[in-house]
mmCIF file of C-alpha atoms and ligand atoms in Angstrom:
data_model
loop_
_atom_site.group_PDB
_atom_site.id
_atom_site.type_symbol
_atom_site.label_atom_id
_atom_site.label_comp_id
_atom_site.label_asym_id
_atom_site.label_seq_id
_atom_site.Cartn_x
_atom_site.Cartn_y
_atom_site.Cartn_z
ATOM 1 C CA SER A 19 0.000 0.000 0.000
ATOM 2 C CA THR A 20 0.981 3.647 -0.314
ATOM 3 C CA HIS A 21 1.070 3.877 3.451
ATOM 4 C CA ALA A 22 3.768 1.214 3.734
ATOM 5 C CA HIS A 23 5.730 2.936 0.993
ATOM 6 C CA GLU A 24 5.614 6.257 2.829
ATOM 7 C CA GLU A 25 6.846 4.616 6.010
ATOM 8 C CA ARG A 26 9.714 3.044 4.186
ATOM 9 C CA SER A 27 10.831 6.242 2.498
ATOM 10 C CA LEU A 28 10.509 8.075 5.803
ATOM 11 C CA HIS A 29 12.773 5.465 7.339
ATOM 12 C CA PHE A 30 15.320 5.903 4.536
ATOM 13 C CA TYR A 31 15.069 9.660 4.913
ATOM 14 C CA ASN A 32 15.947 9.418 8.595
ATOM 15 C CA ALA A 33 18.919 7.184 7.914
ATOM 16 C CA ASP A 34 20.204 9.609 5.256
ATOM 17 C CA HIS A 35 19.602 12.527 7.540
ATOM 18 C CA ASP A 36 21.481 10.886 10.412
ATOM 19 C CA ARG A 37 24.359 10.027 8.126
ATOM 20 C CA ALA A 38 24.574 13.576 6.756
ATOM 21 C CA LEU A 39 24.466 14.994 10.274
ATOM 22 C CA ALA A 40 27.179 12.637 11.509
ATOM 23 C CA GLN A 41 29.302 13.465 8.470
ATOM 24 C CA ARG A 42 28.948 17.175 9.113
ATOM 25 C CA GLN A 43 29.883 16.752 12.788
ATOM 26 C CA ARG A 44 32.990 14.799 11.770
ATOM 27 C CA LEU A 45 33.908 17.500 9.266
ATOM 28 C CA GLU A 46 33.500 20.169 11.969
ATOM 29 C CA GLU A 47 35.733 18.206 14.337
ATOM 30 C CA ASP A 48 38.327 17.830 11.590
ATOM 31 C CA LEU A 49 38.133 21.540 10.806
ATOM 32 C CA ARG A 50 38.860 22.417 14.458
ATOM 33 C CA GLY A 51 42.151 20.563 14.162
ATOM 34 C CA ALA A 52 42.985 21.500 10.551
ATOM 35 C CA LEU A 53 45.261 24.453 11.290
ATOM 36 C CA ALA A 54 47.329 22.609 13.923
ATOM 37 C CA ALA A 55 47.519 19.551 11.639
ATOM 38 C CA GLY A 56 49.022 21.674 8.854
ATOM 39 C CA GLN A 57 46.119 20.949 6.484
ATOM 40 C CA LEU A 58 45.478 24.601 5.625
ATOM 41 C CA SER A 59 47.414 26.395 2.940
ATOM 42 C CA LEU A 60 47.146 29.430 0.721
ATOM 43 C CA ALA A 61 46.776 29.363 -3.045
ATOM 44 C CA TYR A 62 47.661 32.504 -4.971
ATOM 45 C CA GLN A 63 45.927 33.768 -8.085
ATOM 46 C CA PRO A 64 47.575 36.498 -10.168
ATOM 47 C CA LEU A 65 45.965 39.870 -10.793
ATOM 48 C CA VAL A 66 46.971 40.986 -14.263
ATOM 49 C CA ARG A 67 47.143 44.501 -15.751
ATOM 50 C CA VAL A 68 44.567 44.707 -18.537
ATOM 51 C CA SER A 69 46.698 47.137 -20.593
ATOM 52 C CA ASP A 70 49.659 44.798 -21.154
ATOM 53 C CA ARG A 71 48.782 41.541 -19.356
ATOM 54 C CA THR A 72 51.711 41.852 -16.970
ATOM 55 C CA PRO A 73 51.316 40.523 -13.418
ATOM 56 C CA SER A 74 50.441 43.168 -10.852
ATOM 57 C CA GLY A 75 49.814 41.186 -7.677
ATOM 58 C CA VAL A 76 47.996 38.193 -6.269
ATOM 59 C CA GLU A 77 44.927 37.248 -4.254
ATOM 60 C CA ALA A 78 45.485 34.745 -1.447
ATOM 61 C CA LEU A 79 42.834 31.992 -1.347
ATOM 62 C CA LEU A 80 42.500 29.581 1.561
ATOM 63 C CA ARG A 81 42.695 25.844 0.866
ATOM 64 C CA TRP A 82 41.900 22.861 3.086
ATOM 65 C CA THR A 83 43.353 19.478 2.214
ATOM 66 C CA HIS A 84 41.423 16.928 4.264
ATOM 67 C CA PRO A 85 43.426 13.745 5.013
ATOM 68 C CA THR A 86 40.759 11.395 3.612
ATOM 69 C CA LEU A 87 38.323 13.608 1.666
ATOM 70 C CA GLY A 88 40.991 15.576 -0.204
ATOM 71 C CA ALA A 89 40.511 19.186 -1.286
ATOM 72 C CA ILE A 90 37.489 20.941 0.223
ATOM 73 C CA GLY A 91 36.522 24.331 -1.226
ATOM 74 C CA PRO A 92 36.334 27.550 0.805
ATOM 75 C CA VAL A 93 32.700 28.083 -0.170
ATOM 76 C CA GLU A 94 32.010 24.977 1.919
ATOM 77 C CA PHE A 95 34.356 25.432 4.881
ATOM 78 C CA ILE A 96 34.513 29.236 5.389
ATOM 79 C CA PRO A 97 30.852 29.367 6.597
ATOM 80 C CA MET A 98 31.677 26.421 8.891
ATOM 81 C CA MET A 99 34.687 28.303 10.272
ATOM 82 C CA GLU A 100 32.426 31.279 10.913
ATOM 83 C CA GLU A 101 29.817 29.181 12.726
ATOM 84 C CA LEU A 102 32.454 27.471 14.861
ATOM 85 C CA GLY A 103 34.182 30.749 15.712
ATOM 86 C CA LEU A 104 37.399 29.550 14.068
ATOM 87 C CA ILE A 105 37.460 32.393 11.552
ATOM 88 C CA HIS A 106 39.333 34.777 13.871
ATOM 89 C CA GLU A 107 42.283 32.507 14.570
ATOM 90 C CA ILE A 108 42.447 31.129 11.032
ATOM 91 C CA GLY A 109 41.871 34.544 9.486
ATOM 92 C CA GLU A 110 44.822 35.863 11.458
ATOM 93 C CA TRP A 111 46.942 32.931 10.253
ATOM 94 C CA VAL A 112 45.914 33.719 6.637
ATOM 95 C CA LEU A 113 46.880 37.346 7.089
ATOM 96 C CA ASN A 114 50.267 36.544 8.632
ATOM 97 C CA GLU A 115 51.044 33.878 6.049
ATOM 98 C CA ALA A 116 50.056 36.107 3.101
ATOM 99 C CA CYS A 117 52.123 39.050 4.400
ATOM 100 C CA ALA A 118 55.136 36.785 5.024
ATOM 101 C CA GLN A 119 54.858 35.287 1.516
ATOM 102 C CA ALA A 120 54.622 38.741 -0.059
ATOM 103 C CA VAL A 121 57.843 39.728 1.716
ATOM 104 C CA ARG A 122 59.577 36.486 0.646
ATOM 105 C CA TRP A 123 58.652 37.228 -2.974
ATOM 106 C CA GLN A 124 59.768 40.812 -2.637
ATOM 107 C CA GLN A 125 63.127 39.671 -1.242
ATOM 108 C CA SER A 126 63.573 37.259 -4.156
ATOM 109 C CA GLY A 127 63.029 40.147 -6.576
ATOM 110 C CA LEU A 128 59.462 39.330 -7.622
ATOM 111 C CA VAL A 129 57.753 42.692 -7.757
ATOM 112 C CA LEU A 130 54.217 42.676 -6.344
ATOM 113 C CA THR A 131 52.002 45.722 -6.327
ATOM 114 C CA GLU A 132 49.376 44.046 -4.163
ATOM 115 C CA MET A 133 48.793 41.073 -1.894
ATOM 116 C CA ALA A 134 45.011 40.783 -1.552
ATOM 117 C CA VAL A 135 43.545 38.954 1.458
ATOM 118 C CA ASN A 136 39.861 38.092 1.954
ATOM 119 C CA VAL A 137 38.294 39.172 5.225
ATOM 120 C CA SER A 138 35.017 37.844 6.608
ATOM 121 C CA GLY A 139 32.391 40.156 8.075
ATOM 122 C CA LEU A 140 32.878 38.460 11.449
ATOM 123 C CA GLN A 141 36.569 39.387 11.420
ATOM 124 C CA LEU A 142 35.706 42.998 10.639
ATOM 125 C CA ALA A 143 33.165 43.012 13.486
ATOM 126 C CA ASP A 144 35.898 42.009 15.954
ATOM 127 C CA PRO A 145 36.966 45.243 17.732
ATOM 128 C CA GLY A 146 40.547 43.952 17.855
ATOM 129 C CA PHE A 147 40.778 43.348 14.114
ATOM 130 C CA ALA A 148 42.635 46.521 13.109
ATOM 131 C CA SER A 149 45.314 45.860 15.731
ATOM 132 C CA ARG A 150 45.690 42.265 14.488
ATOM 133 C CA VAL A 151 46.262 43.650 10.997
ATOM 134 C CA SER A 152 48.672 46.251 12.333
ATOM 135 C CA ARG A 153 50.628 43.471 14.071
ATOM 136 C CA ALA A 154 50.749 41.344 10.895
ATOM 137 C CA LEU A 155 52.163 44.302 8.961
ATOM 138 C CA ALA A 156 54.730 45.110 11.657
ATOM 139 C CA GLN A 157 55.873 41.484 12.085
ATOM 140 C CA SER A 158 56.241 40.836 8.361
ATOM 141 C CA GLU A 159 57.567 44.316 7.553
ATOM 142 C CA LEU A 160 55.340 44.352 4.480
ATOM 143 C CA PRO A 161 54.865 47.946 3.285
ATOM 144 C CA PRO A 162 51.185 48.648 4.212
ATOM 145 C CA GLN A 163 50.319 50.003 0.757
ATOM 146 C CA LYS A 164 51.018 46.521 -0.668
ATOM 147 C CA LEU A 165 48.252 44.951 1.421
ATOM 148 C CA VAL A 166 44.691 44.924 0.079
ATOM 149 C CA LEU A 167 41.852 43.670 2.277
ATOM 150 C CA GLU A 168 38.882 42.336 0.295
ATOM 151 C CA LEU A 169 35.436 42.688 1.859
ATOM 152 C CA THR A 170 32.030 41.925 0.427
ATOM 153 C CA GLU A 171 29.020 44.220 0.467
ATOM 154 C CA SER A 172 27.382 42.078 3.156
ATOM 155 C CA VAL A 173 29.717 43.536 5.815
ATOM 156 C CA LEU A 174 28.153 46.949 5.238
ATOM 157 C CA VAL A 175 24.494 46.143 5.779
ATOM 158 C CA HIS A 176 24.511 45.051 9.420
ATOM 159 C CA ASP A 177 25.946 47.994 11.286
ATOM 160 C CA ASN A 178 26.932 50.893 9.083
ATOM 161 C CA ASP A 179 28.515 52.988 11.840
ATOM 162 C CA ALA A 180 30.631 50.177 13.286
ATOM 163 C CA ALA A 181 31.726 49.105 9.800
ATOM 164 C CA MET A 182 32.673 52.692 8.948
ATOM 165 C CA ALA A 183 34.756 53.019 12.133
ATOM 166 C CA GLN A 184 36.585 49.755 11.443
ATOM 167 C CA LEU A 185 37.224 50.592 7.792
ATOM 168 C CA SER A 186 38.607 53.997 8.798
ATOM 169 C CA ALA A 187 40.915 52.388 11.363
ATOM 170 C CA LEU A 188 42.174 49.984 8.695
ATOM 171 C CA LYS A 189 42.690 52.788 6.180
ATOM 172 C CA ALA A 190 44.723 54.663 8.783
ATOM 173 C CA LEU A 191 47.238 51.779 8.720
ATOM 174 C CA GLY A 192 48.047 52.712 5.123
ATOM 175 C CA LEU A 193 46.563 49.639 3.443
ATOM 176 C CA ARG A 194 43.948 49.563 0.686
ATOM 177 C CA LEU A 195 40.387 48.244 0.777
ATOM 178 C CA ALA A 196 38.599 46.389 -2.005
ATOM 179 C CA LEU A 197 34.862 45.838 -2.362
ATOM 180 C CA ASP A 198 34.717 42.167 -3.444
ATOM 181 C CA ASP A 199 32.070 40.494 -5.643
ATOM 182 C CA PHE A 200 30.454 43.845 -6.231
ATOM 183 C CA GLY A 201 26.954 43.727 -7.655
ATOM 184 C CA THR A 202 25.851 40.527 -5.930
ATOM 185 C CA GLY A 203 24.951 41.929 -2.508
ATOM 186 C CA PHE A 204 22.099 43.964 -1.135
ATOM 187 C CA SER A 205 23.674 47.379 -0.745
ATOM 188 C CA SER A 206 23.035 50.232 -3.113
ATOM 189 C CA LEU A 207 25.563 51.714 -5.497
ATOM 190 C CA MET A 208 25.992 54.434 -2.859
ATOM 191 C CA SER A 209 28.009 52.053 -0.670
ATOM 192 C CA ILE A 210 30.892 52.478 -3.132
ATOM 193 C CA ALA A 211 30.930 56.194 -2.455
ATOM 194 C CA ARG A 212 30.098 56.222 1.269
ATOM 195 C CA PHE A 213 32.739 53.807 2.500
ATOM 196 C CA PRO A 214 36.485 54.332 2.042
ATOM 197 C CA PHE A 215 37.061 51.649 -0.601
ATOM 198 C CA ASP A 216 39.961 52.074 -3.023
ATOM 199 C CA ILE A 217 39.169 49.189 -5.345
ATOM 200 C CA VAL A 218 36.003 47.651 -6.791
ATOM 201 C CA LYS A 219 36.025 44.021 -7.876
ATOM 202 C CA LEU A 220 33.278 43.312 -10.381
ATOM 203 C CA ASP A 221 31.676 39.968 -9.671
ATOM 204 C CA ARG A 222 32.408 37.131 -12.024
ATOM 205 C CA SER A 223 28.730 36.437 -12.738
ATOM 206 C CA PHE A 224 28.258 39.872 -14.369
ATOM 207 C CA VAL A 225 31.659 39.983 -16.052
ATOM 208 C CA GLN A 226 31.130 36.613 -17.719
ATOM 209 C CA ALA A 227 27.584 37.385 -18.836
ATOM 210 C CA ALA A 228 28.190 40.976 -19.946
ATOM 211 C CA PRO A 229 29.478 40.412 -23.516
ATOM 212 C CA SER A 230 26.301 38.510 -24.418
ATOM 213 C CA THR A 231 23.621 39.689 -21.974
ATOM 214 C CA ARG A 232 22.215 43.214 -22.100
ATOM 215 C CA ALA A 233 21.186 43.368 -18.433
ATOM 216 C CA ALA A 234 24.593 42.177 -17.181
ATOM 217 C CA ALA A 235 26.322 44.627 -19.539
ATOM 218 C CA ALA A 236 24.198 47.477 -18.181
ATOM 219 C CA ILE A 237 25.217 46.607 -14.612
ATOM 220 C CA VAL A 238 28.926 46.235 -15.425
ATOM 221 C CA GLU A 239 28.948 49.511 -17.363
ATOM 222 C CA ALA A 240 27.117 51.374 -14.572
ATOM 223 C CA ILE A 241 29.561 50.089 -11.931
ATOM 224 C CA MET A 242 32.552 50.909 -14.168
ATOM 225 C CA ALA A 243 31.265 54.425 -14.812
ATOM 226 C CA LEU A 244 30.679 55.076 -11.122
ATOM 227 C CA ALA A 245 34.021 53.614 -10.002
ATOM 228 C CA THR A 246 35.936 55.493 -12.703
ATOM 229 C CA ARG A 247 34.191 58.740 -11.822
ATOM 230 C CA LEU A 248 35.137 58.233 -8.170
ATOM 231 C CA GLY A 249 38.772 57.564 -9.102
ATOM 232 C CA MET A 250 38.713 53.988 -7.845
ATOM 233 C CA GLU A 251 40.731 51.123 -9.211
ATOM 234 C CA THR A 252 38.678 48.419 -10.946
ATOM 235 C CA VAL A 253 39.252 44.661 -11.092
ATOM 236 C CA ALA A 254 37.280 42.208 -13.248
ATOM 237 C CA GLU A 255 36.905 38.736 -11.700
ATOM 238 C CA GLY A 256 36.536 35.450 -13.540
ATOM 239 C CA ILE A 257 37.970 36.390 -16.950
ATOM 240 C CA GLU A 258 38.021 33.144 -18.899
ATOM 241 C CA THR A 259 37.849 34.270 -22.532
ATOM 242 C CA GLU A 260 39.496 36.792 -24.852
ATOM 243 C CA GLU A 261 36.038 38.209 -25.562
ATOM 244 C CA GLN A 262 35.489 38.953 -21.855
ATOM 245 C CA LEU A 263 38.947 40.549 -21.629
ATOM 246 C CA GLN A 264 38.340 42.760 -24.685
ATOM 247 C CA TYR A 265 34.981 43.797 -23.256
ATOM 248 C CA ILE A 266 36.339 44.958 -19.887
ATOM 249 C CA ALA A 267 39.417 46.503 -21.548
ATOM 250 C CA ALA A 268 37.150 48.702 -23.668
ATOM 251 C CA LEU A 269 35.490 49.937 -20.467
ATOM 252 C CA GLY A 270 38.866 50.966 -19.019
ATOM 253 C CA CYS A 271 39.058 48.272 -16.335
ATOM 254 C CA HIS A 272 42.535 48.278 -14.730
ATOM 255 C CA LEU A 273 43.126 44.716 -13.528
ATOM 256 C CA ALA A 274 41.779 41.291 -14.381
ATOM 257 C CA GLN A 275 41.814 37.934 -12.687
ATOM 258 C CA GLY A 276 40.718 34.619 -14.126
ATOM 259 C CA TYR A 277 41.487 31.274 -15.706
ATOM 260 C CA LEU A 278 42.461 33.009 -18.984
ATOM 261 C CA PHE A 279 45.662 34.096 -17.207
ATOM 262 C CA ALA A 280 46.114 31.606 -14.377
ATOM 263 C CA ARG A 281 44.257 29.470 -11.877
ATOM 264 C CA PRO A 282 45.035 29.814 -8.175
ATOM 265 C CA CYS A 283 48.321 27.992 -7.568
ATOM 266 C CA SER A 284 50.881 27.284 -4.852
ATOM 267 C CA ALA A 285 53.541 29.850 -3.945
ATOM 268 C CA GLU A 286 56.159 27.668 -5.688
ATOM 269 C CA GLU A 287 54.142 27.404 -8.915
ATOM 270 C CA LEU A 288 53.566 31.141 -8.924
ATOM 271 C CA THR A 289 57.281 31.833 -8.616
ATOM 272 C CA VAL A 290 57.832 29.787 -11.795
ATOM 273 C CA LEU A 291 54.921 31.485 -13.555
ATOM 274 C CA TYR A 292 56.303 34.927 -12.790
ATOM 275 C CA PRO A 293 60.097 34.834 -12.751
ATOM 276 C CA ALA A 294 61.740 37.506 -10.663
ATOM 277 C CA HIS A 295 62.555 40.847 -12.223
ATOM 278 C CA PRO A 296 66.032 42.148 -11.493
ATOM 279 C CA PRO A 297 65.807 44.576 -8.552
ATOM 280 C CA GLN A 298 65.923 48.147 -9.824
HETATM 281 P P1 C2E B 329 36.558 35.487 -4.029
HETATM 282 O O1 C2E B 329 37.268 36.278 -3.015
HETATM 283 O O2 C2E B 329 35.622 36.207 -4.924
HETATM 284 O O3 C2E B 329 37.693 34.726 -4.851
HETATM 285 C C1 C2E B 329 37.647 34.466 -6.230
HETATM 286 C C2 C2E B 329 37.137 33.070 -6.477
HETATM 287 O O4 C2E B 329 36.922 32.908 -7.887
HETATM 288 C C3 C2E B 329 38.145 31.966 -6.105
HETATM 289 O O5 C2E B 329 37.412 30.824 -5.685
HETATM 290 C C4 C2E B 329 38.823 31.696 -7.447
HETATM 291 O O6 C2E B 329 39.406 30.415 -7.504
HETATM 292 C C5 C2E B 329 37.659 31.823 -8.375
HETATM 293 N N1 C2E B 329 38.070 32.147 -9.747
HETATM 294 C C6 C2E B 329 39.095 32.910 -10.145
HETATM 295 N N2 C2E B 329 39.142 33.025 -11.470
HETATM 296 C C7 C2E B 329 38.111 32.302 -11.944
HETATM 297 C C8 C2E B 329 37.621 32.022 -13.276
HETATM 298 O O7 C2E B 329 38.150 32.465 -14.282
HETATM 299 N N3 C2E B 329 36.517 31.235 -13.362
HETATM 300 C C9 C2E B 329 35.900 30.720 -12.269
HETATM 301 N N4 C2E B 329 34.833 29.951 -12.460
HETATM 302 N N5 C2E B 329 36.328 30.967 -11.006
HETATM 303 C C10 C2E B 329 37.415 31.750 -10.856
HETATM 304 P P2 C2E B 329 37.762 30.027 -4.350
HETATM 305 O O8 C2E B 329 39.245 29.962 -4.157
HETATM 306 O O9 C2E B 329 36.980 28.761 -4.378
HETATM 307 O O10 C2E B 329 37.208 30.963 -3.207
HETATM 308 C C11 C2E B 329 35.834 31.191 -3.069
HETATM 309 C C12 C2E B 329 35.550 32.259 -2.060
HETATM 310 O O11 C2E B 329 35.926 31.836 -0.747
HETATM 311 C C13 C2E B 329 36.325 33.550 -2.293
HETATM 312 O O12 C2E B 329 35.724 34.295 -3.328
HETATM 313 C C14 C2E B 329 36.208 34.187 -0.924
HETATM 314 O O13 C2E B 329 34.973 34.823 -0.782
HETATM 315 C C15 C2E B 329 36.257 32.970 -0.003
HETATM 316 N N6 C2E B 329 37.614 32.845 0.550
HETATM 317 C C16 C2E B 329 38.714 32.252 0.019
HETATM 318 N N7 C2E B 329 39.777 32.363 0.844
HETATM 319 C C17 C2E B 329 39.347 33.053 1.928
HETATM 320 C C18 C2E B 329 39.985 33.498 3.149
HETATM 321 O O14 C2E B 329 41.183 33.329 3.406
HETATM 322 N N8 C2E B 329 39.189 34.169 4.041
HETATM 323 C C19 C2E B 329 37.860 34.413 3.808
HETATM 324 N N9 C2E B 329 37.146 35.078 4.745
HETATM 325 N N10 C2E B 329 37.261 34.037 2.669
HETATM 326 C C20 C2E B 329 37.982 33.354 1.738
HETATM 327 MG MG1 MG B 330 38.263 37.966 -2.979
HETATM 328 MG MG1 MG B 331 35.703 38.103 -5.420
HETATM 329 MG MG1 MG B 332 33.687 36.167 -6.488
#
């Protein structure tokens, strides 16, 4: 009967549910120990000048290599780190590691204009965050203007005044701020102008759709016009084709990032990709 069938599927559902829950709890336990176990690393993706395709800097992207499950993507584990309260400690490790790597490259003669580091809204909300950043800069001796902190629009919607105070404190350290994934969040175009951002990163979804989709093109062109008018630097994310590159070049976009140039790679691979320039 249908009734029996329903009972059976309900039973299966519960078993699946239990298994998924147990798996998630295991993953959370593993994540708590991931930093100490040396399973976290940074991948670096080049930012390329649109005008001549030369490397400008890199974005640091967190990677987790699980001992049995292999590579797990940040889209999956960053929210978990936030829920577990691990984001502060691990975020600080990311910052220190990225600054130290930038200095190592600089010492080997590889000229970087920027080392971009992603920052979660929870990190920004921590009143001690600016002093953590200040410490990372002092310990690594990275010139502050080389550091770019990438934040998404979502950090601006919760508490405008607190966010403004934190962003001002960060700016006072001499670093630069980038508005990441711009166009995907809930804030208005005014957030570009109201907060002290130096750089706008156009989200990959619009950049990729723009050459063939009128609505995406309208959004990209409006953001480009506003950012250019405000004297901000612009970065196009997710450039995979020549057509996309030509499109953003025609709009005067400064930097581009995407598989057309390079995928995120290890520090060693990046050193090979971009051989050192002789110090000038
Ligand atoms: P994001 O900051 O917008 O980083 C760019 C993402 O786009 C990266 O994904 C990168 O691998 C991917 N990407 C770059 N070029 C292309 C392309 O041409 N095509 C496609 N399809 N994708 C491209 P990833 O490494 O998986 O990171 C995802 C997100 O996780 C990041 O997005 C960022 O929001 C977050 N994230 C990564 N590392 C950190 C971190 O250390 N701290 C925090 N708070 N968030 C991080
Ligand atoms: Mg980013
Ligand atoms: Mg982004
Ligand atoms: Mg993105």
